[in-house]
Amino acid sequence: AFIISNIDLIERYYFKKMEMEMEKQEEIVRRATHAGSWYNSNANELGEELDTCLRTCGQLKSPDVRGVVAPHAGYRYSGRCAAFAFAHIDPQQTSRVFLLGPSHHYRTQKCALSSATVYKTPLGDLPIDLEVYKELQATGKFQIMDMRVDEAEHSMEMHLPYLAKVFHGHPVKIIPILVGSISSESEAIYGCLLAKYADDPKNFFSISSDFCHWGKRFKFLYYDKKEIAIYKSIEALDRRGMDIIASRDPTAFKEYLSQYGNTICGQHAISVFLH
């Protein structure tokens, strides 16, 4: 009871602090802490890299695409793959991006909002929609991330340079939501809370997730011996999951995870979006 009451006090403190900062319109910056290591920190070089990826992926802007699942590994590994997702965004039709990413370092059984008001990228700043944040806070379901937690997490940051590039010259606000290790019931609850925003065609959902993490260090060694090579088995397993996600069936996705145990790090964020 003592611990719970103290957590409640801390959350109330951060909520009050954020309300005061919103009223003062004070800028609180989350730095691009992974620039220079996970991706290029030089704006010109990074911009050229992303331009090339977007141009060569062969995908077209489409107002019919309302959400994507895109990776968050370093750009040398996943940058080209991510372009196939972000190339679909039509910046003339979209004014908000809901960004859902898993928590790799901070343990929580809730979803959390940033304490920042703007996210920095080498390609320009992305302001947080504080009005939507205020609406989400009012539900009482969201924690507030400490800035150290926010800046240590890479899952959402790896989407930011692409968003800054795609929306260059177009006004956009982001709604970053860190998704913890939440229960199936909580996935459905958070999905319902976000459903009204998904109904608005000006809103876009960017879900951050890598797929299978295979090997002893991940305690996952699934191998379908019908496939000749291990990488073929991994690909088949991932594609099975992708097909289920594309069918937009959260129950089927949960059954797939239960059956195979695939180490999809953004599985909770994906499930929230499916709901």
Tab-separated table of C-alpha atoms in Angstrom:
chain	number	residue	atom	x	y	z
A	1	ALA	CA	0.000	0.000	0.000
A	2	PHE	CA	2.887	2.354	0.804
A	3	ILE	CA	4.501	1.720	-2.588
A	4	ILE	CA	1.246	2.142	-4.486
A	5	SER	CA	0.400	5.385	-2.709
A	6	ASN	CA	3.852	6.779	-3.495
A	7	ILE	CA	3.515	5.829	-7.172
A	8	ASP	CA	0.162	7.613	-7.229
A	9	LEU	CA	1.741	10.710	-5.681
A	10	ILE	CA	4.562	10.681	-8.239
A	11	GLU	CA	2.105	10.347	-11.131
A	12	ARG	CA	-0.053	13.180	-9.773
A	13	TYR	CA	3.079	15.315	-9.469
A	14	TYR	CA	4.044	14.701	-13.112
A	15	PHE	CA	0.478	15.294	-14.343
A	16	LYS	CA	0.321	18.601	-12.446
A	17	LYS	CA	3.765	19.557	-13.692
A	18	MET	CA	2.770	18.823	-17.293
A	19	GLU	CA	-0.452	20.859	-16.941
A	20	MET	CA	1.535	23.831	-15.633
A	21	GLU	CA	4.063	23.494	-18.451
A	22	MET	CA	1.255	23.269	-21.019
A	23	GLU	CA	-0.259	26.478	-19.643
A	24	LYS	CA	3.113	28.242	-19.852
A	25	GLN	CA	3.807	26.633	-23.269
A	26	GLU	CA	7.328	25.935	-22.063
A	27	GLU	CA	9.327	23.804	-24.470
A	28	ILE	CA	10.674	20.591	-22.946
A	29	VAL	CA	12.965	18.794	-25.356
A	30	ARG	CA	13.630	15.098	-25.731
A	31	ARG	CA	17.032	14.882	-27.400
A	32	ALA	CA	17.855	12.596	-30.324
A	33	THR	CA	19.992	10.422	-28.062
A	34	HIS	CA	20.588	7.635	-30.597
A	35	ALA	CA	21.716	9.918	-33.417
A	36	GLY	CA	25.352	9.307	-34.276
A	37	SER	CA	25.205	5.643	-33.270
A	38	TRP	CA	21.979	3.992	-34.417
A	39	TYR	CA	21.624	6.402	-37.337
A	40	ASN	CA	23.511	9.297	-38.902
A	41	SER	CA	23.537	12.549	-36.914
A	42	ASN	CA	24.510	14.633	-39.950
A	43	ALA	CA	21.299	16.171	-41.289
A	44	ASN	CA	22.409	16.321	-44.933
A	45	GLU	CA	23.753	12.779	-45.019
A	46	LEU	CA	20.766	11.363	-43.131
A	47	GLY	CA	18.336	13.220	-45.380
A	48	GLU	CA	20.021	11.866	-48.517
A	49	GLU	CA	20.000	8.334	-47.084
A	50	LEU	CA	16.283	8.431	-46.294
A	51	ASP	CA	15.476	10.114	-49.625
A	52	THR	CA	17.194	7.252	-51.436
A	53	CYS	CA	15.388	4.611	-49.391
A	54	LEU	CA	11.989	6.240	-49.950
A	55	ARG	CA	12.597	6.777	-53.651
A	56	THR	CA	13.838	3.257	-54.393
A	57	CYS	CA	11.315	1.268	-52.333
A	58	GLY	CA	8.698	1.696	-55.057
A	59	GLN	CA	5.797	2.434	-52.696
A	60	LEU	CA	3.272	5.214	-53.301
A	61	LYS	CA	1.598	7.645	-50.915
A	62	SER	CA	-1.893	6.432	-50.052
A	63	PRO	CA	-4.636	7.966	-47.874
A	64	ASP	CA	-6.027	4.426	-47.510
A	65	VAL	CA	-3.036	3.369	-45.398
A	66	ARG	CA	-3.876	4.480	-41.862
A	67	GLY	CA	-1.195	2.658	-39.927
A	68	VAL	CA	2.068	0.758	-40.334
A	69	VAL	CA	4.248	-1.593	-38.358
A	70	ALA	CA	7.880	-0.602	-38.921
A	71	PRO	CA	11.191	-1.766	-37.394
A	72	HIS	CA	13.392	0.018	-34.898
A	73	ALA	CA	16.834	-1.524	-35.374
A	74	GLY	CA	19.780	0.622	-36.439
A	75	TYR	CA	19.335	2.069	-39.910
A	76	ARG	CA	22.218	0.029	-41.342
A	77	TYR	CA	20.069	-3.036	-40.572
A	78	SER	CA	16.483	-1.816	-40.964
A	79	GLY	CA	16.514	1.594	-42.648
A	80	ARG	CA	15.694	0.296	-46.126
A	81	CYS	CA	12.935	-1.944	-44.753
A	82	ALA	CA	11.358	0.940	-42.815
A	83	ALA	CA	11.034	2.983	-46.021
A	84	PHE	CA	8.466	0.485	-47.335
A	85	ALA	CA	6.219	1.537	-44.423
A	86	PHE	CA	6.762	5.296	-44.240
A	87	ALA	CA	6.567	5.854	-48.012
A	88	HIS	CA	2.801	5.245	-47.779
A	89	ILE	CA	2.170	8.353	-45.641
A	90	ASP	CA	0.449	11.200	-47.453
A	91	PRO	CA	1.526	14.320	-45.520
A	92	GLN	CA	-1.223	16.382	-47.129
A	93	GLN	CA	-3.889	14.093	-45.645
A	94	THR	CA	-2.336	13.542	-42.210
A	95	SER	CA	-1.885	16.019	-39.351
A	96	ARG	CA	-1.189	13.706	-36.387
A	97	VAL	CA	0.901	10.575	-35.902
A	98	PHE	CA	0.245	8.278	-32.951
A	99	LEU	CA	3.556	6.557	-32.231
A	100	LEU	CA	3.347	3.333	-30.201
A	101	GLY	CA	6.557	1.605	-29.166
A	102	PRO	CA	7.599	-1.115	-26.718
A	103	SER	CA	9.618	-0.475	-23.579
A	104	HIS	CA	12.972	-2.258	-23.662
A	105	HIS	CA	14.458	-1.007	-20.378
A	106	TYR	CA	11.684	0.386	-18.183
A	107	ARG	CA	9.317	-2.139	-16.619
A	108	THR	CA	5.694	-1.061	-16.443
A	109	GLN	CA	2.306	-2.722	-16.761
A	110	LYS	CA	0.746	0.424	-18.186
A	111	CYS	CA	1.172	2.699	-21.162
A	112	ALA	CA	3.163	5.876	-20.603
A	113	LEU	CA	3.266	9.377	-22.072
A	114	SER	CA	6.320	11.562	-22.521
A	115	SER	CA	7.146	14.457	-20.189
A	116	ALA	CA	8.554	16.314	-23.208
A	117	THR	CA	6.715	18.771	-25.449
A	118	VAL	CA	8.929	18.288	-28.499
A	119	TYR	CA	11.063	15.458	-29.911
A	120	LYS	CA	14.309	16.507	-31.597
A	121	THR	CA	15.641	14.859	-34.745
A	122	PRO	CA	18.591	15.816	-36.985
A	123	LEU	CA	15.992	16.620	-39.672
A	124	GLY	CA	13.847	18.934	-37.574
A	125	ASP	CA	11.688	19.019	-34.463
A	126	LEU	CA	8.426	17.104	-34.018
A	127	PRO	CA	6.032	18.758	-31.524
A	128	ILE	CA	3.821	16.638	-29.279
A	129	ASP	CA	0.075	17.244	-29.468
A	130	LEU	CA	-0.481	18.425	-25.907
A	131	GLU	CA	-4.263	18.639	-26.283
A	132	VAL	CA	-4.490	14.937	-27.137
A	133	TYR	CA	-2.067	14.194	-24.303
A	134	LYS	CA	-4.374	16.053	-21.921
A	135	GLU	CA	-7.332	13.954	-23.116
A	136	LEU	CA	-5.363	10.730	-22.581
A	137	GLN	CA	-4.202	11.820	-19.128
A	138	ALA	CA	-7.812	12.495	-18.146
A	139	THR	CA	-8.601	8.771	-18.538
A	140	GLY	CA	-6.337	7.962	-15.591
A	141	LYS	CA	-4.831	5.022	-17.502
A	142	PHE	CA	-1.478	6.518	-18.477
A	143	GLN	CA	1.775	7.002	-16.605
A	144	ILE	CA	4.267	9.778	-17.353
A	145	MET	CA	7.771	8.756	-18.388
A	146	ASP	CA	10.760	10.257	-16.669
A	147	MET	CA	12.957	11.968	-19.289
A	148	ARG	CA	15.772	9.505	-18.594
A	149	VAL	CA	13.431	6.626	-19.465
A	150	ASP	CA	12.253	8.439	-22.582
A	151	GLU	CA	15.735	9.224	-23.867
A	152	ALA	CA	17.065	5.722	-23.133
A	153	GLU	CA	14.308	4.079	-25.206
A	154	HIS	CA	15.048	3.650	-28.923
A	155	SER	CA	11.835	2.050	-30.216
A	156	MET	CA	9.986	5.296	-30.955
A	157	GLU	CA	13.039	7.406	-31.731
A	158	MET	CA	13.954	5.194	-34.701
A	159	HIS	CA	10.707	6.251	-36.417
A	160	LEU	CA	11.258	9.975	-35.886
A	161	PRO	CA	13.774	10.785	-38.676
A	162	TYR	CA	11.503	9.140	-41.244
A	163	LEU	CA	8.510	11.086	-39.941
A	164	ALA	CA	10.492	14.349	-40.004
A	165	LYS	CA	11.569	13.600	-43.584
A	166	VAL	CA	8.109	12.602	-44.860
A	167	PHE	CA	6.400	15.599	-43.215
A	168	HIS	CA	9.041	18.165	-44.196
A	169	GLY	CA	7.159	21.345	-45.111
A	170	HIS	CA	3.872	20.010	-43.707
A	171	PRO	CA	2.527	20.694	-40.192
A	172	VAL	CA	2.284	17.576	-38.038
A	173	LYS	CA	2.099	16.701	-34.349
A	174	ILE	CA	3.011	13.409	-32.732
A	175	ILE	CA	1.515	11.453	-29.839
A	176	PRO	CA	4.257	9.143	-28.455
A	177	ILE	CA	2.958	6.296	-26.292
A	178	LEU	CA	5.316	3.838	-24.603
A	179	VAL	CA	3.563	0.465	-24.298
A	180	GLY	CA	4.596	-1.631	-21.317
A	181	SER	CA	4.212	-5.351	-20.650
A	182	ILE	CA	0.455	-5.072	-20.438
A	183	SER	CA	-2.136	-7.842	-20.125
A	184	SER	CA	-4.518	-8.933	-22.876
A	185	GLU	CA	-7.304	-7.145	-21.027
A	186	SER	CA	-5.274	-3.933	-20.889
A	187	GLU	CA	-4.450	-4.202	-24.597
A	188	ALA	CA	-8.179	-4.163	-25.315
A	189	ILE	CA	-8.768	-1.247	-22.907
A	190	TYR	CA	-6.042	0.904	-24.441
A	191	GLY	CA	-7.261	-0.055	-27.916
A	192	CYS	CA	-10.738	1.192	-27.028
A	193	LEU	CA	-9.315	4.436	-25.655
A	194	LEU	CA	-7.472	5.084	-28.924
A	195	ALA	CA	-10.277	3.902	-31.225
A	196	LYS	CA	-11.873	7.336	-31.600
A	197	TYR	CA	-8.570	8.706	-32.866
A	198	ALA	CA	-8.261	5.882	-35.392
A	199	ASP	CA	-11.677	6.916	-36.739
A	200	ASP	CA	-10.264	10.315	-37.757
A	201	PRO	CA	-8.732	10.059	-41.276
A	202	LYS	CA	-6.230	12.811	-40.417
A	203	ASN	CA	-4.626	10.551	-37.807
A	204	PHE	CA	-1.954	7.981	-38.638
A	205	PHE	CA	-0.596	5.166	-36.438
A	206	SER	CA	3.085	4.236	-36.510
A	207	ILE	CA	3.703	1.015	-34.564
A	208	SER	CA	7.307	0.236	-33.701
A	209	SER	CA	8.313	-3.415	-33.663
A	210	ASP	CA	11.003	-5.777	-34.809
A	211	PHE	CA	9.996	-9.392	-35.331
A	212	CYS	CA	11.718	-12.662	-34.413
A	213	HIS	CA	14.739	-12.383	-32.101
A	214	TRP	CA	16.352	-15.799	-32.592
A	215	GLY	CA	19.161	-17.446	-30.639
A	216	LYS	CA	20.283	-18.514	-27.194
A	217	ARG	CA	20.634	-14.940	-25.935
A	218	PHE	CA	16.911	-14.469	-26.619
A	219	LYS	CA	16.004	-17.936	-25.306
A	220	PHE	CA	14.220	-18.644	-28.572
A	221	LEU	CA	15.353	-21.474	-30.856
A	222	TYR	CA	12.177	-22.391	-32.753
A	223	TYR	CA	12.997	-24.329	-35.911
A	224	ASP	CA	10.526	-25.822	-38.347
A	225	LYS	CA	12.510	-28.663	-39.898
A	226	LYS	CA	10.315	-28.591	-42.990
A	227	GLU	CA	12.422	-25.569	-43.917
A	228	ILE	CA	15.963	-26.405	-45.035
A	229	ALA	CA	17.638	-23.374	-43.473
A	230	ILE	CA	17.032	-21.804	-40.059
A	231	TYR	CA	16.579	-18.340	-41.585
A	232	LYS	CA	13.845	-19.746	-43.830
A	233	SER	CA	12.079	-21.123	-40.755
A	234	ILE	CA	12.304	-17.715	-39.067
A	235	GLU	CA	10.991	-15.950	-42.163
A	236	ALA	CA	8.047	-18.351	-42.471
A	237	LEU	CA	7.201	-17.855	-38.793
A	238	ASP	CA	7.342	-14.062	-39.071
A	239	ARG	CA	5.293	-13.986	-42.271
A	240	ARG	CA	2.622	-16.097	-40.598
A	241	GLY	CA	2.406	-13.462	-37.866
A	242	MET	CA	2.391	-10.615	-40.383
A	243	ASP	CA	-0.498	-12.167	-42.262
A	244	ILE	CA	-2.500	-12.386	-39.045
A	245	ILE	CA	-1.702	-8.751	-38.185
A	246	ALA	CA	-2.817	-7.708	-41.679
A	247	SER	CA	-6.128	-9.497	-41.058
A	248	ARG	CA	-6.638	-7.133	-38.071
A	249	ASP	CA	-7.695	-9.917	-35.729
A	250	PRO	CA	-6.303	-9.369	-32.194
A	251	THR	CA	-7.584	-12.742	-30.951
A	252	ALA	CA	-5.866	-14.638	-33.763
A	253	PHE	CA	-2.657	-12.698	-33.106
A	254	LYS	CA	-2.754	-13.588	-29.415
A	255	GLU	CA	-3.305	-17.265	-30.297
A	256	TYR	CA	-0.352	-17.141	-32.699
A	257	LEU	CA	1.903	-15.718	-29.976
A	258	SER	CA	0.698	-18.332	-27.513
A	259	GLN	CA	1.289	-21.181	-29.965
A	260	TYR	CA	4.741	-20.199	-31.235
A	261	GLY	CA	6.101	-17.819	-28.611
A	262	ASN	CA	7.597	-15.624	-31.330
A	263	THR	CA	9.793	-12.931	-29.793
A	264	ILE	CA	8.089	-9.934	-31.423
A	265	CYS	CA	9.208	-7.123	-29.125
A	266	GLY	CA	6.368	-4.785	-30.095
A	267	GLN	CA	3.651	-7.402	-29.673
A	268	HIS	CA	1.751	-5.391	-27.027
A	269	ALA	CA	1.836	-2.221	-29.134
A	270	ILE	CA	0.626	-4.203	-32.156
A	271	SER	CA	-2.184	-5.752	-30.102
A	272	VAL	CA	-3.313	-2.344	-28.826
A	273	PHE	CA	-3.510	-1.129	-32.423
A	274	LEU	CA	-5.426	-4.212	-33.557
A	275	HIS	CA	-7.995	-3.629	-30.813
